Amino acid sequence: MMQHNKLEILHLTKRFGEKTLFEDLNLTVEEPAVLWAPSGWGKTTLLRVLMGLETPTSGSVQGVGRVSAVFQEDRLCPQLNAVQNVALVLPGLETQYKEQIETCFQQLGLDLTALVLPARKLSGGQKRRVALLRALLAPSDTLLLDEPFTGMDPETLQKAAALIRERGGGKNVLLATHDRDAIAALGWPVIQLAE
C-alpha cells in the first residue's frame, strides 16, 4: 500500500462579499471521509478550493497533489459515449482500458447498450455514473466527489458506493453529500462541517 500525503486544511476562510461561507476551518484528512453539511454551507466551494478552482480568502491547503473530481454537474463530452468519456482521463490508448472500463460500468449496472450511446442521450443517473467512473479511474492523489449519487436509485447507490470504496484506497477521498443512505453505504467517518 502506497503511503499518501495527508490532506491538510489550515485556517481556511472563504468570503463572498459580506457572506462568510466558512471561517478558520482546520481539517486533516488521512483516510476517506464524508463531508457533511447542510445545503448552502459551502461544501462545493470548499471542494473547489481544494481543486484550485477557487482562491480562499485566507488560509491554505496542503497535500492535495493531483486531483480527480466529480462536480455537481456531470461535465461530460456530449458527443462521446460513456467509454470514450472515461478514456479521456487515461494516458495512452483507449483500447488498452476498454475492457476494464466496461467491467466497471457493469459493476455500476450500466449495460453495454447504454455504453455506446452519446452521453447526451443518457439519463441523469447514467451520466452520473459515467462522471463518477471517470473520476475513479483518472490517475490522482486526491479524489473529490460532490454529491456523486445524484439521480441514482438505492440499488445503484449501493453499487457505486462499493466501487468508490474499492477504487478510493490509498488516496485522499472527500465525498460531499447530505444523503444519509449514501453515508451509511460508504461506512466512512463523517466530518460534520456545521455547528
PDB file of C-alpha atoms in Angstrom:
ATOM      1  CA  MET A   1       0.000   0.000   0.000  1.00  0.00           C
ATOM      2  CA  MET A   2       1.444   3.297  -1.105  1.00  0.00           C
ATOM      3  CA  GLN A   3       1.787   5.917   1.613  1.00  0.00           C
ATOM      4  CA  HIS A   4      -0.133   9.001   0.579  1.00  0.00           C
ATOM      5  CA  ASN A   5       0.188  12.532   1.843  1.00  0.00           C
ATOM      6  CA  LYS A   6      -2.441  13.552   4.286  1.00  0.00           C
ATOM      7  CA  LEU A   7      -4.670  16.350   3.159  1.00  0.00           C
ATOM      8  CA  GLU A   8      -4.489  19.387   5.428  1.00  0.00           C
ATOM      9  CA  ILE A   9      -6.779  22.383   5.510  1.00  0.00           C
ATOM     10  CA  LEU A  10      -5.224  25.141   7.589  1.00  0.00           C
ATOM     11  CA  HIS A  11      -7.143  28.156   8.923  1.00  0.00           C
ATOM     12  CA  LEU A  12      -9.244  28.304   5.784  1.00  0.00           C
ATOM     13  CA  THR A  13     -11.688  31.183   5.387  1.00  0.00           C
ATOM     14  CA  LYS A  14     -13.833  31.931   2.354  1.00  0.00           C
ATOM     15  CA  ARG A  15     -15.969  35.036   1.966  1.00  0.00           C
ATOM     16  CA  PHE A  16     -18.057  36.242  -0.956  1.00  0.00           C
ATOM     17  CA  GLY A  17     -18.608  39.936  -0.315  1.00  0.00           C
ATOM     18  CA  GLU A  18     -20.426  40.185   3.027  1.00  0.00           C
ATOM     19  CA  LYS A  19     -21.202  36.472   3.215  1.00  0.00           C
ATOM     20  CA  THR A  20     -18.759  34.225   5.064  1.00  0.00           C
ATOM     21  CA  LEU A  21     -19.104  30.598   3.986  1.00  0.00           C
ATOM     22  CA  PHE A  22     -16.590  29.190   6.438  1.00  0.00           C
ATOM     23  CA  GLU A  23     -14.079  30.741   8.786  1.00  0.00           C
ATOM     24  CA  ASP A  24     -10.823  29.444  10.245  1.00  0.00           C
ATOM     25  CA  LEU A  25     -11.561  25.893   9.134  1.00  0.00           C
ATOM     26  CA  ASN A  26      -8.935  23.345  10.179  1.00  0.00           C
ATOM     27  CA  LEU A  27      -9.168  19.801   8.929  1.00  0.00           C
ATOM     28  CA  THR A  28      -6.806  16.863   8.438  1.00  0.00           C
ATOM     29  CA  VAL A  29      -7.932  14.042   6.184  1.00  0.00           C
ATOM     30  CA  GLU A  30      -5.888  10.852   6.487  1.00  0.00           C
ATOM     31  CA  GLU A  31      -8.482   8.357   5.278  1.00  0.00           C
ATOM     32  CA  PRO A  32     -11.542   8.504   3.018  1.00  0.00           C
ATOM     33  CA  ALA A  33     -14.213  10.634   4.651  1.00  0.00           C
ATOM     34  CA  VAL A  34     -17.661  12.070   4.060  1.00  0.00           C
ATOM     35  CA  LEU A  35     -18.053  15.826   4.258  1.00  0.00           C
ATOM     36  CA  TRP A  36     -21.452  16.553   5.730  1.00  0.00           C
ATOM     37  CA  ALA A  37     -23.073  19.954   5.988  1.00  0.00           C
ATOM     38  CA  PRO A  38     -26.497  21.375   5.231  1.00  0.00           C
ATOM     39  CA  SER A  39     -27.210  22.742   1.742  1.00  0.00           C
ATOM     40  CA  GLY A  40     -25.741  26.182   1.226  1.00  0.00           C
ATOM     41  CA  TRP A  41     -22.987  25.755   3.808  1.00  0.00           C
ATOM     42  CA  GLY A  42     -20.191  25.835   1.238  1.00  0.00           C
ATOM     43  CA  LYS A  43     -19.223  22.184   0.678  1.00  0.00           C
ATOM     44  CA  THR A  44     -18.931  22.728  -3.079  1.00  0.00           C
ATOM     45  CA  THR A  45     -16.857  25.879  -2.543  1.00  0.00           C
ATOM     46  CA  LEU A  46     -14.557  24.006  -0.157  1.00  0.00           C
ATOM     47  CA  LEU A  47     -14.041  21.272  -2.763  1.00  0.00           C
ATOM     48  CA  ARG A  48     -13.395  23.928  -5.419  1.00  0.00           C
ATOM     49  CA  VAL A  49     -10.717  25.483  -3.159  1.00  0.00           C
ATOM     50  CA  LEU A  50      -9.104  22.035  -2.845  1.00  0.00           C
ATOM     51  CA  MET A  51      -9.240  21.644  -6.644  1.00  0.00           C
ATOM     52  CA  GLY A  52      -7.522  25.005  -7.081  1.00  0.00           C
ATOM     53  CA  LEU A  53     -10.579  26.497  -8.829  1.00  0.00           C
ATOM     54  CA  GLU A  54     -11.367  28.964  -6.033  1.00  0.00           C
ATOM     55  CA  THR A  55      -8.936  31.044  -4.022  1.00  0.00           C
ATOM     56  CA  PRO A  56      -9.541  31.109  -0.272  1.00  0.00           C
ATOM     57  CA  THR A  57      -9.882  34.492   1.434  1.00  0.00           C
ATOM     58  CA  SER A  58      -7.214  33.288   3.859  1.00  0.00           C
ATOM     59  CA  GLY A  59      -5.575  30.059   4.962  1.00  0.00           C
ATOM     60  CA  SER A  60      -4.067  27.263   2.897  1.00  0.00           C
ATOM     61  CA  VAL A  61      -4.379  23.633   1.829  1.00  0.00           C
ATOM     62  CA  GLN A  62      -1.553  21.090   1.674  1.00  0.00           C
ATOM     63  CA  GLY A  63      -1.076  17.569   0.371  1.00  0.00           C
ATOM     64  CA  VAL A  64      -3.692  17.731  -2.387  1.00  0.00           C
ATOM     65  CA  GLY A  65      -1.418  16.585  -5.235  1.00  0.00           C
ATOM     66  CA  ARG A  66      -3.190  15.551  -8.451  1.00  0.00           C
ATOM     67  CA  VAL A  67      -6.936  15.806  -8.181  1.00  0.00           C
ATOM     68  CA  SER A  68      -9.722  13.950  -9.898  1.00  0.00           C
ATOM     69  CA  ALA A  69     -13.260  15.062  -9.200  1.00  0.00           C
ATOM     70  CA  VAL A  70     -16.956  14.620  -9.692  1.00  0.00           C
ATOM     71  CA  PHE A  71     -18.580  18.032  -9.922  1.00  0.00           C
ATOM     72  CA  GLN A  72     -22.232  18.752  -9.159  1.00  0.00           C
ATOM     73  CA  GLU A  73     -22.796  18.914 -12.913  1.00  0.00           C
ATOM     74  CA  ASP A  74     -21.607  15.915 -14.940  1.00  0.00           C
ATOM     75  CA  ARG A  75     -19.230  17.729 -17.321  1.00  0.00           C
ATOM     76  CA  LEU A  76     -19.250  15.005 -19.958  1.00  0.00           C
ATOM     77  CA  CYS A  77     -18.464  15.484 -23.652  1.00  0.00           C
ATOM     78  CA  PRO A  78     -21.998  15.100 -25.033  1.00  0.00           C
ATOM     79  CA  GLN A  79     -20.960  13.630 -28.393  1.00  0.00           C
ATOM     80  CA  LEU A  80     -18.711  10.916 -26.893  1.00  0.00           C
ATOM     81  CA  ASN A  81     -20.041   7.661 -25.483  1.00  0.00           C
ATOM     82  CA  ALA A  82     -19.560   6.534 -21.885  1.00  0.00           C
ATOM     83  CA  VAL A  83     -16.362   4.555 -22.510  1.00  0.00           C
ATOM     84  CA  GLN A  84     -14.808   7.412 -24.535  1.00  0.00           C
ATOM     85  CA  ASN A  85     -15.681   9.937 -21.811  1.00  0.00           C
ATOM     86  CA  VAL A  86     -13.855   7.831 -19.230  1.00  0.00           C
ATOM     87  CA  ALA A  87     -10.922   7.107 -21.559  1.00  0.00           C
ATOM     88  CA  LEU A  88     -10.282  10.872 -21.887  1.00  0.00           C
ATOM     89  CA  VAL A  89      -8.563  10.879 -18.490  1.00  0.00           C
ATOM     90  CA  LEU A  90      -6.476   7.776 -19.080  1.00  0.00           C
ATOM     91  CA  PRO A  91      -2.984   8.120 -20.535  1.00  0.00           C
ATOM     92  CA  GLY A  92      -2.300   6.177 -23.714  1.00  0.00           C
ATOM     93  CA  LEU A  93      -4.661   4.268 -25.908  1.00  0.00           C
ATOM     94  CA  GLU A  94      -8.332   3.934 -25.116  1.00  0.00           C
ATOM     95  CA  THR A  95      -8.269   0.338 -26.373  1.00  0.00           C
ATOM     96  CA  GLN A  96      -5.988  -0.868 -23.584  1.00  0.00           C
ATOM     97  CA  TYR A  97      -8.528   0.242 -20.964  1.00  0.00           C
ATOM     98  CA  LYS A  98     -11.756  -0.562 -22.806  1.00  0.00           C
ATOM     99  CA  GLU A  99     -12.334  -3.895 -21.043  1.00  0.00           C
ATOM    100  CA  GLN A 100     -11.551  -2.526 -17.599  1.00  0.00           C
ATOM    101  CA  ILE A 101     -13.883   0.417 -18.198  1.00  0.00           C
ATOM    102  CA  GLU A 102     -16.683  -1.840 -19.441  1.00  0.00           C
ATOM    103  CA  THR A 103     -16.260  -4.166 -16.446  1.00  0.00           C
ATOM    104  CA  CYS A 104     -16.509  -1.215 -14.031  1.00  0.00           C
ATOM    105  CA  PHE A 105     -19.623   0.057 -15.822  1.00  0.00           C
ATOM    106  CA  GLN A 106     -21.212  -3.364 -15.464  1.00  0.00           C
ATOM    107  CA  GLN A 107     -20.406  -3.234 -11.736  1.00  0.00           C
ATOM    108  CA  LEU A 108     -22.350   0.043 -11.718  1.00  0.00           C
ATOM    109  CA  GLY A 109     -25.271  -1.557 -13.515  1.00  0.00           C
ATOM    110  CA  LEU A 110     -24.792   0.190 -16.882  1.00  0.00           C
ATOM    111  CA  ASP A 111     -25.417  -2.274 -19.681  1.00  0.00           C
ATOM    112  CA  LEU A 112     -23.428  -2.412 -22.898  1.00  0.00           C
ATOM    113  CA  THR A 113     -26.220  -0.816 -24.953  1.00  0.00           C
ATOM    114  CA  ALA A 114     -26.025   2.330 -22.792  1.00  0.00           C
ATOM    115  CA  LEU A 115     -22.237   2.440 -23.184  1.00  0.00           C
ATOM    116  CA  VAL A 116     -22.362   3.050 -26.942  1.00  0.00           C
ATOM    117  CA  LEU A 117     -24.861   5.929 -26.794  1.00  0.00           C
ATOM    118  CA  PRO A 118     -23.572   9.505 -26.979  1.00  0.00           C
ATOM    119  CA  ALA A 119     -23.514  10.931 -23.434  1.00  0.00           C
ATOM    120  CA  ARG A 120     -26.239  13.463 -24.251  1.00  0.00           C
ATOM    121  CA  LYS A 121     -28.691  10.543 -24.698  1.00  0.00           C
ATOM    122  CA  LEU A 122     -28.033   9.051 -21.270  1.00  0.00           C
ATOM    123  CA  SER A 123     -30.363   9.579 -18.314  1.00  0.00           C
ATOM    124  CA  GLY A 124     -29.260  11.756 -15.388  1.00  0.00           C
ATOM    125  CA  GLY A 125     -28.350   8.742 -13.249  1.00  0.00           C
ATOM    126  CA  GLN A 126     -26.394   7.162 -16.113  1.00  0.00           C
ATOM    127  CA  LYS A 127     -24.447  10.391 -16.720  1.00  0.00           C
ATOM    128  CA  ARG A 128     -23.651  10.494 -13.009  1.00  0.00           C
ATOM    129  CA  ARG A 129     -22.164   7.007 -13.194  1.00  0.00           C
ATOM    130  CA  VAL A 130     -20.015   7.975 -16.194  1.00  0.00           C
ATOM    131  CA  ALA A 131     -18.746  11.092 -14.371  1.00  0.00           C
ATOM    132  CA  LEU A 132     -18.061   9.008 -11.259  1.00  0.00           C
ATOM    133  CA  LEU A 133     -16.174   6.275 -13.073  1.00  0.00           C
ATOM    134  CA  ARG A 134     -14.098   8.847 -14.965  1.00  0.00           C
ATOM    135  CA  ALA A 135     -13.023  10.380 -11.633  1.00  0.00           C
ATOM    136  CA  LEU A 136     -12.318   6.960 -10.091  1.00  0.00           C
ATOM    137  CA  LEU A 137     -10.109   5.790 -12.951  1.00  0.00           C
ATOM    138  CA  ALA A 138      -8.206   9.044 -13.524  1.00  0.00           C
ATOM    139  CA  PRO A 139      -4.641   8.989 -12.134  1.00  0.00           C
ATOM    140  CA  SER A 140      -4.817  11.077  -8.946  1.00  0.00           C
ATOM    141  CA  ASP A 141      -3.666  11.518  -5.354  1.00  0.00           C
ATOM    142  CA  THR A 142      -6.895  13.112  -4.161  1.00  0.00           C
ATOM    143  CA  LEU A 143     -10.441  12.249  -5.135  1.00  0.00           C
ATOM    144  CA  LEU A 144     -13.108  14.910  -4.544  1.00  0.00           C
ATOM    145  CA  LEU A 145     -16.714  13.862  -5.042  1.00  0.00           C
ATOM    146  CA  ASP A 146     -19.518  16.412  -4.905  1.00  0.00           C
ATOM    147  CA  GLU A 147     -22.902  14.684  -4.441  1.00  0.00           C
ATOM    148  CA  PRO A 148     -21.819  11.791  -6.705  1.00  0.00           C
ATOM    149  CA  PHE A 149     -25.005   9.770  -6.138  1.00  0.00           C
ATOM    150  CA  THR A 150     -27.497  12.288  -7.557  1.00  0.00           C
ATOM    151  CA  GLY A 151     -30.183  10.572  -9.630  1.00  0.00           C
ATOM    152  CA  MET A 152     -29.222   7.037  -8.564  1.00  0.00           C
ATOM    153  CA  ASP A 153     -31.761   4.561  -7.213  1.00  0.00           C
ATOM    154  CA  PRO A 154     -30.919   2.774  -3.922  1.00  0.00           C
ATOM    155  CA  GLU A 155     -29.520  -0.328  -5.660  1.00  0.00           C
ATOM    156  CA  THR A 156     -27.251   1.707  -7.955  1.00  0.00           C
ATOM    157  CA  LEU A 157     -26.147   3.830  -5.000  1.00  0.00           C
ATOM    158  CA  GLN A 158     -25.002   0.658  -3.189  1.00  0.00           C
ATOM    159  CA  LYS A 159     -23.028  -0.472  -6.262  1.00  0.00           C
ATOM    160  CA  ALA A 160     -21.490   2.971  -6.724  1.00  0.00           C
ATOM    161  CA  ALA A 161     -20.519   3.165  -3.037  1.00  0.00           C
ATOM    162  CA  ALA A 162     -18.856  -0.274  -3.285  1.00  0.00           C
ATOM    163  CA  LEU A 163     -16.854   0.822  -6.335  1.00  0.00           C
ATOM    164  CA  ILE A 164     -15.810   4.066  -4.619  1.00  0.00           C
ATOM    165  CA  ARG A 165     -14.612   2.096  -1.580  1.00  0.00           C
ATOM    166  CA  GLU A 166     -12.698  -0.318  -3.829  1.00  0.00           C
ATOM    167  CA  ARG A 167     -11.119   2.361  -6.042  1.00  0.00           C
ATOM    168  CA  GLY A 168     -10.527   5.043  -3.420  1.00  0.00           C
ATOM    169  CA  GLY A 169      -7.992   3.072  -1.402  1.00  0.00           C
ATOM    170  CA  GLY A 170      -4.620   4.764  -1.000  1.00  0.00           C
ATOM    171  CA  LYS A 171      -5.966   8.206  -1.927  1.00  0.00           C
ATOM    172  CA  ASN A 172      -7.269  11.171  -0.026  1.00  0.00           C
ATOM    173  CA  VAL A 173     -11.005  10.960  -0.645  1.00  0.00           C
ATOM    174  CA  LEU A 174     -13.531  13.599   0.370  1.00  0.00           C
ATOM    175  CA  LEU A 175     -17.120  12.974  -0.595  1.00  0.00           C
ATOM    176  CA  ALA A 176     -19.592  15.793  -0.023  1.00  0.00           C
ATOM    177  CA  THR A 177     -23.202  14.731   0.445  1.00  0.00           C
ATOM    178  CA  HIS A 178     -26.204  15.196   2.658  1.00  0.00           C
ATOM    179  CA  ASP A 179     -27.677  11.844   1.594  1.00  0.00           C
ATOM    180  CA  ARG A 180     -27.921   9.698   4.750  1.00  0.00           C
ATOM    181  CA  ASP A 181     -28.246   6.478   2.702  1.00  0.00           C
ATOM    182  CA  ALA A 182     -25.012   7.242   0.862  1.00  0.00           C
ATOM    183  CA  ILE A 183     -23.237   7.932   4.154  1.00  0.00           C
ATOM    184  CA  ALA A 184     -24.469   4.604   5.547  1.00  0.00           C
ATOM    185  CA  ALA A 185     -23.498   2.727   2.358  1.00  0.00           C
ATOM    186  CA  LEU A 186     -19.939   4.067   2.455  1.00  0.00           C
ATOM    187  CA  GLY A 187     -19.373   3.453   6.146  1.00  0.00           C
ATOM    188  CA  TRP A 188     -16.685   6.143   6.262  1.00  0.00           C
ATOM    189  CA  PRO A 189     -16.055   8.625   9.060  1.00  0.00           C
ATOM    190  CA  VAL A 190     -18.215  11.714   8.718  1.00  0.00           C
ATOM    191  CA  ILE A 191     -16.754  15.195   9.064  1.00  0.00           C
ATOM    192  CA  GLN A 192     -19.606  17.449  10.160  1.00  0.00           C
ATOM    193  CA  LEU A 193     -18.966  20.948   9.000  1.00  0.00           C
ATOM    194  CA  ALA A 194     -21.904  22.737  10.545  1.00  0.00           C
ATOM    195  CA  GLU A 195     -22.237  23.549  14.211  1.00  0.00           C
TER     196      GLU A 195
END
